[in-house]
Amino acid sequence: MDTPELFDGYGPVAGFDEMFEKSEVRENYGTIHESFLKMGAEEIRLRADSLASSYLEQGVTFGVAGEERPFPLDIVPRLIESEDWQHVERGVRQRVLALERFLADAYGPGELFADGVVPRDTVMTSPHYHRVVAGLEPPNGVRVHVAGVDLIRDGNGDFRVLEDNVRVPSGVSYVMTNRRALSAALPEVFADHRIRPVAQYSQALLAALRKAAPAGVSDPTVVVLTPGVYNSAYFEHTLLARTMGVELVEGRDLVCRSGRVMMRTTNGLEPVHVIYRRIDDEFLDPVQFRADSALGVPGIINAARAGHVTIANAVGNGVADDKLLYTYVPDLIRYYLSEEPILRNVDTWRVGEPEQREEVLDRLDELVLKPVDGSGGKGIVIGPAASKDELDELRGKILDDPRAWIAQPVISLSTVPTLVEDGIRPRHVDLRPFAVHDGDDVWVLPGGLTRVALPEGELIVNSSRGGGSKDTWVLAGLSEPEDAGETAPTATPIAGITQSAGPAFDSDTRGVQVQEQEQQQQQEGPSC
Amino acid sequence: MLSRIAQSLFWIGRYLERADDTARILDVQMQVLIEDPGMDERTSCEQLLSVMGVEDYTGIPNRWLILDLLAHNADSPVSIAAAIGAARESARRARETLSTDIWAAINTTWRGLSAAQAMRPPEMFTWVRNRTAMISGIADSTMSRDEGWQFYMLGRSIERVDMTARLLSTAALASGPQVAWPTTLRACGAYESFIRAYRGIEADRQAAEFLLLDRWFPRSIVSSLAQAEKALTKLESSGQRSGFSDEAQRLLGRARTELEYRPLADIVFDLPVEMERLQRSCAAASDAVSARYFAESEAHTWRGGVLL
């Protein structure tokens, strides 16, 4: 039965749509498209509703200004072909390795400055460059234990890097919960595809964290450090701790004693060796950073410096997240790895450089201006959407502190069909793949978080701006084996054991009993 | 186990039990108000509020006021709404240690609260009892019997002693005992067990005895005290040969033996006073548990560069 109204009014799409090419369904999405048509609008709505209520019941939420909100998950999955994914995977790995080398260099010998790859000033003036960790060597050399690299697809469908997140990238919990929820909501569609699993993330992370333990600790105690229940990513912190089977601690649960970090337990203080922290640098240690912060642990940096505890991700990584540094990453890849970048950056102007600034100031109304140290879409000004006053204000800010800005052309992010009020409509998406570096290899979780901008035409996809998410399906290639370690143990059926049962209710006896009891009642008078 | 998490589990146990028992107590009270024509609504509501430890309130005590203060009003710390909210908040803070099932059960209960508050009171009380029973059932079948479980059971048992004591006081204070005792037994789900145990002979004294001293009935005070002591013994790993180094264990053990070895007549002679004493023992035991196991979680706070 055909219910065409589901995709009616879809398009024509401006830019690159991942399901439709003009009005034709792309081949890879054929099965999904067909299944949706077969189910029909009403059934899809029903399933979307139960998806939403299951998220409420499980408390899959994120916090906005202290209030918990369910994390919206769209019912239409996003597909990524095996070949496209291999390209992304290699590109992300390359970037992480280059950024590791950069961080080690910037906090160590500084050869890149001597060789003129990046001006020393660019790094030293970054608000995220922390001199206190200069010279601090992490136990297995890893600083970027977890990376989240934000990608978009441009008008040609090519993946481009939007920014790197090597401080405390979040969102991976939604990748895992989205998968479980969507496979429950669309089991038949799911079964029609060979989709690479995502559940192994926690084990990969735990293995990487254990490998990062201080020297000589054979069975390290790993903890996840959270700012607390009011943090927007608290749900994620609990999920990671729960699935890794480690303690989720707050700053007040930890204490430093003679250069070691201990946690307060019912049996007194116990040592901690690896801290996967989800607290920003500035709040981590009141001795070194903000003295007024109650979230962190006084003395934790010294403990790390003494080599008794590993902080993951490393303190000071923010300098690699700086959007000005981002413009140099292709050069860093060439410099450290002698390779050409696999994933291209989005074209970017460095507003701090006089000639580039001229051009940017001339074209403010057609560019996107981003503060270099902003995250979560904060402070971004989209030229074509801004009023004259906003642009004038922006111009003033840029002239005051040009180092603080970069500019990019407005890129039309690719769209994917998304269920909204009016039916299924194109909405802009980005993609954040997650990478885990254990010192030997950079492993990239197949898929990552697809964020979708729910308001029509909106280009900023952050959840704090009303963004939702999609389950991201990376298809397994024909020659690829299913991911190792994912196969369930094969069960041999056990024969001959019947389930034990209570007393038998033989129908004859029951008949007799019913009769007897009815007689009994008559003797006792009518039951009431 | 982290002190903070142990504390959360202890309080999850307490709050859920409190919500359950408050629903039971209110159920009795509402039933008695309806069924007993000789009842003075104002006095009896005043007594209930005093038994529940509510001293400050405005308005004339009547059934609507107690419903508000003890069931609906989330700002009233003794209300069912507040207890469920607090249990959910504790669960959220201990989320990574709870099984997904038990978390979802607590979260769903909290989410369903406003719908439940729109029900008629007896329906809402049934809903609360069913939800809390479901959560205990899930906890029972999905939680590992580790330290966390012991803290959860400890909280639940101490709260049960405290609340059953309040329930007994309410029954004793009610002027129409013909109605009060059977209703109290029913509220505890104890009516049938009681009838079976005493072969249908109903008497106030026996009903009180049953709820106080029956070793087999899980809501009785003695068996709840024994349960709490058991949890404490499991937590206390040192295995001493004599005496108890643990203050909470001493307090609860003494409370239990005082009930078990004194003549029943002594206890029931002035039941409300005895029950108040029991509540004090519970509060002291709870404090002792906090001091011993959770003290580490009373964080040192660090402000403006000074360790306070």
Coordinates of N, CA, C and O in Angstrom, one line a residue, chain A residues 192-275:
Chain A
D192 N 17.3 -5.2 7.3 CA 17.6 -5.2 5.9 C 19.0 -4.7 5.5 O 19.4 -4.6 4.4
H193 N 19.7 -4.2 6.5 CA 21.0 -3.6 6.3 C 22.1 -4.3 7.1 O 21.8 -4.8 8.2
R194 N 23.3 -4.3 6.7 CA 24.4 -4.8 7.5 C 25.1 -3.5 8.1 O 25.9 -2.9 7.4
I195 N 24.8 -3.3 9.4 CA 25.3 -2.1 10.0 C 26.4 -2.4 11.0 O 26.2 -3.3 11.8
R196 N 27.4 -1.6 10.9 CA 28.5 -1.8 11.9 C 28.2 -1.4 13.3 O 27.6 -0.3 13.5
P197 N 28.4 -2.2 14.3 CA 28.0 -1.9 15.6 C 28.8 -0.8 16.3 O 29.9 -0.4 15.8
V198 N 28.2 -0.2 17.3 CA 28.8 0.9 18.0 C 29.0 0.6 19.5 O 29.7 1.4 20.2
A199 N 28.5 -0.5 20.0 CA 28.5 -0.7 21.4 C 29.9 -1.0 22.0 O 30.1 -0.9 23.2
Q200 N 30.8 -1.2 21.2 CA 32.2 -1.6 21.7 C 33.0 -0.3 22.1 O 34.1 -0.5 22.6
Y201 N 32.4 0.8 22.0 CA 33.1 2.1 22.3 C 33.6 2.1 23.7 O 34.8 2.4 24.0
S202 N 32.8 1.7 24.7 CA 33.2 1.8 26.1 C 34.4 0.9 26.4 O 35.3 1.3 27.2
Q203 N 34.4 -0.3 25.8 CA 35.5 -1.2 26.0 C 36.8 -0.6 25.4 O 37.9 -0.7 26.0
A204 N 36.7 0.0 24.2 CA 37.8 0.6 23.6 C 38.4 1.7 24.4 O 39.6 1.8 24.6
L205 N 37.4 2.5 25.0 CA 37.9 3.7 25.8 C 38.6 3.2 27.1 O 39.6 3.6 27.4
L206 N 37.9 2.2 27.7 CA 38.5 1.7 28.9 C 39.9 1.1 28.7 O 40.9 1.3 29.4
A207 N 40.1 0.4 27.6 CA 41.4 -0.2 27.3 C 42.4 0.9 27.1 O 43.5 0.8 27.6
A208 N 42.0 2.0 26.4 CA 42.9 3.1 26.1 C 43.3 3.7 27.4 O 44.5 4.1 27.7
L209 N 42.3 3.9 28.3 CA 42.6 4.6 29.6 C 43.5 3.7 30.5 O 44.4 4.2 31.1
R210 N 43.3 2.4 30.4 CA 44.2 1.5 31.2 C 45.6 1.6 30.7 O 46.5 1.5 31.5
K211 N 45.7 1.7 29.4 CA 47.1 1.7 28.8 C 47.8 3.0 29.1 O 49.0 3.1 29.0
A212 N 47.0 4.0 29.5 CA 47.6 5.3 29.8 C 48.0 5.4 31.3 O 48.4 6.5 31.7
A213 N 47.9 4.3 32.1 CA 48.2 4.4 33.5 C 49.6 4.7 33.8 O 50.5 4.4 32.9
P214 N 49.9 5.3 34.9 CA 51.3 5.6 35.3 C 52.1 4.4 35.3 O 51.6 3.3 35.5
A215 N 53.4 4.5 35.0 CA 54.3 3.4 34.9 C 54.3 2.6 36.2 O 54.2 3.2 37.3
G216 N 54.3 1.3 36.1 CA 54.4 0.4 37.3 C 53.1 0.1 38.0 O 53.0 -0.7 38.9
V217 N 52.0 0.6 37.4 CA 50.7 0.3 38.0 C 50.1 -0.8 37.1 O 49.8 -0.6 35.9
S218 N 50.0 -2.0 37.6 CA 49.6 -3.1 36.7 C 48.1 -3.2 36.6 O 47.5 -3.6 35.5
D219 N 47.4 -2.9 37.7 CA 45.9 -3.0 37.6 C 45.3 -1.6 38.0 O 44.9 -1.4 39.1
P220 N 45.4 -0.7 37.1 CA 45.0 0.7 37.4 C 43.5 0.9 37.8 O 42.7 0.2 37.3
T221 N 43.3 1.8 38.7 CA 41.9 2.2 39.0 C 41.5 3.4 38.1 O 42.2 4.4 38.2
V222 N 40.6 3.2 37.3 CA 40.1 4.3 36.4 C 38.8 4.9 36.9 O 38.0 4.1 37.4
V223 N 38.7 6.2 36.9 CA 37.4 6.8 37.3 C 37.0 7.8 36.2 O 37.9 8.3 35.4
V224 N 35.8 8.1 36.2 CA 35.3 9.2 35.3 C 35.0 10.4 36.2 O 34.3 10.2 37.2
L225 N 35.5 11.5 35.9 CA 35.3 12.7 36.8 C 34.3 13.6 36.2 O 34.5 14.1 35.1
T226 N 33.2 13.9 36.9 CA 32.1 14.7 36.3 C 32.0 16.0 37.2 O 32.2 15.9 38.4
P227 N 31.5 17.1 36.6 CA 31.2 18.3 37.4 C 30.0 18.0 38.2 O 29.8 18.7 39.2
G228 N 29.1 17.1 37.9 CA 28.0 16.8 38.7 C 26.7 16.8 37.9 O 26.7 16.9 36.7
V229 N 25.6 16.6 38.7 CA 24.3 16.3 38.0 C 23.8 17.5 37.2 O 22.9 17.3 36.3
Y230 N 24.3 18.7 37.5 CA 23.7 19.8 36.7 C 24.5 20.1 35.4 O 24.1 21.0 34.6
N231 N 25.5 19.3 35.1 CA 26.2 19.5 33.9 C 25.4 19.0 32.7 O 24.7 18.0 32.9
S232 N 25.5 19.7 31.6 CA 24.6 19.3 30.5 C 24.9 17.9 30.0 O 24.0 17.2 29.4
A233 N 26.1 17.4 30.2 CA 26.4 16.0 29.7 C 26.4 15.0 30.8 O 27.0 13.9 30.6
Y234 N 25.7 15.3 31.9 CA 25.7 14.3 33.0 C 25.3 12.9 32.6 O 25.8 11.9 33.0
F235 N 24.3 12.9 31.8 CA 23.8 11.6 31.3 C 24.9 10.8 30.7 O 25.1 9.6 30.9
E236 N 25.7 11.5 29.9 CA 26.8 10.8 29.2 C 27.8 10.3 30.2 O 28.4 9.2 30.1
H237 N 28.1 11.1 31.2 CA 29.1 10.7 32.2 C 28.7 9.4 32.9 O 29.5 8.5 33.1
T238 N 27.4 9.4 33.2 CA 26.9 8.2 33.9 C 27.0 7.0 33.0 O 27.3 5.9 33.4
L239 N 26.6 7.2 31.8 CA 26.6 6.1 30.8 C 28.0 5.5 30.6 O 28.2 4.3 30.6
L240 N 29.0 6.4 30.5 CA 30.3 5.9 30.3 C 30.8 5.2 31.5 O 31.4 4.1 31.4
A241 N 30.6 5.7 32.7 CA 31.1 5.1 33.9 C 30.4 3.7 34.0 O 31.0 2.7 34.4
R242 N 29.1 3.7 33.8 CA 28.3 2.4 33.9 C 28.8 1.4 33.0 O 29.0 0.2 33.3
T243 N 29.0 1.8 31.7 CA 29.3 0.7 30.7 C 30.8 0.4 30.8 O 31.2 -0.7 30.3
M244 N 31.6 1.2 31.4 CA 33.0 0.8 31.6 C 33.2 0.1 33.0 O 34.2 -0.5 33.3
G245 N 32.1 0.2 33.8 CA 32.2 -0.5 35.1 C 33.2 0.2 36.1 O 33.8 -0.4 36.9
V246 N 33.3 1.5 35.9 CA 34.2 2.3 36.9 C 33.4 3.3 37.6 O 32.2 3.6 37.3
E247 N 34.0 3.9 38.7 CA 33.3 4.8 39.5 C 33.1 6.2 38.8 O 34.0 6.6 38.0
L248 N 32.0 6.8 39.0 CA 31.8 8.1 38.5 C 32.0 9.0 39.7 O 31.2 9.0 40.7
V249 N 33.0 9.9 39.7 CA 33.3 10.7 40.9 C 33.1 12.2 40.6 O 33.2 12.6 39.4
E250 N 32.8 12.9 41.6 CA 32.8 14.3 41.6 C 34.1 14.8 42.2 O 34.7 14.0 43.0
G251 N 34.4 16.1 42.0 CA 35.6 16.6 42.6 C 35.7 16.3 44.1 O 36.8 16.0 44.6
R252 N 34.6 16.5 44.8 CA 34.6 16.3 46.2 C 34.8 14.8 46.7 O 35.0 14.6 47.9
D253 N 34.7 13.9 45.8 CA 35.0 12.5 46.1 C 36.5 12.2 46.1 O 36.9 11.2 46.5
L254 N 37.3 13.1 45.5 CA 38.7 12.9 45.4 C 39.5 13.9 46.3 O 39.0 14.9 46.6
V255 N 40.6 13.4 46.7 CA 41.5 14.2 47.5 C 42.9 13.9 47.2 O 43.2 12.7 46.9
C256 N 43.8 14.9 47.3 CA 45.2 14.6 47.0 C 45.9 14.5 48.3 O 45.8 15.3 49.2
R257 N 46.7 13.4 48.4 CA 47.6 13.2 49.6 C 49.0 12.9 49.1 O 49.1 11.9 48.4
S258 N 49.9 13.7 49.5 CA 51.3 13.6 49.1 C 51.5 13.2 47.7 O 52.1 12.2 47.4
G259 N 50.9 14.0 46.8 CA 51.1 13.8 45.4 C 50.4 12.7 44.8 O 50.6 12.4 43.6
R260 N 49.5 12.1 45.5 CA 48.7 11.0 44.9 C 47.2 11.4 45.0 O 46.8 12.2 45.9
V261 N 46.4 10.9 44.1 CA 45.0 11.2 44.2 C 44.2 10.0 44.7 O 44.5 8.8 44.3
M262 N 43.4 10.3 45.7 CA 42.7 9.2 46.4 C 41.2 9.5 46.3 O 40.8 10.6 46.2
M263 N 40.3 8.4 46.4 CA 38.9 8.7 46.4 C 38.3 8.2 47.8 O 38.8 7.3 48.4
R264 N 37.3 9.0 48.2 CA 36.7 8.7 49.5 C 35.7 7.6 49.4 O 34.7 7.7 48.7
T265 N 36.0 6.5 50.0 CA 35.1 5.3 49.9 C 34.6 5.0 51.3 O 35.1 5.5 52.3
T266 N 33.7 4.0 51.4 CA 33.2 3.6 52.7 C 34.3 2.9 53.5 O 34.1 2.7 54.7
N267 N 35.4 2.5 52.8 CA 36.5 1.9 53.5 C 37.7 2.9 53.7 O 38.8 2.4 53.8
G268 N 37.4 4.1 53.6 CA 38.5 5.1 53.7 C 39.0 5.5 52.3 O 38.3 5.3 51.3
L269 N 40.2 6.0 52.3 CA 40.8 6.6 51.0 C 41.4 5.4 50.2 O 42.1 4.6 50.7
E270 N 41.1 5.4 48.9 CA 41.7 4.4 48.0 C 42.3 5.2 46.8 O 41.7 6.1 46.3
P271 N 43.4 4.6 46.3 CA 44.1 5.3 45.2 C 43.4 5.3 43.9 O 42.7 4.3 43.6
V272 N 43.6 6.3 43.1 CA 43.1 6.4 41.7 C 44.3 6.6 40.8 O 45.2 7.4 41.1
H273 N 44.3 6.0 39.6 CA 45.4 6.1 38.7 C 45.2 6.8 37.4 O 46.0 7.5 36.9
V274 N 43.9 6.6 36.9 CA 43.6 7.3 35.6 C 42.3 8.0 35.8 O 41.3 7.4 36.2
I275 N 42.3 9.3 35.5 CA 41.1 10.0 35.6 C 40.6 10.5 34.2 O 41.3 11.3 33.5

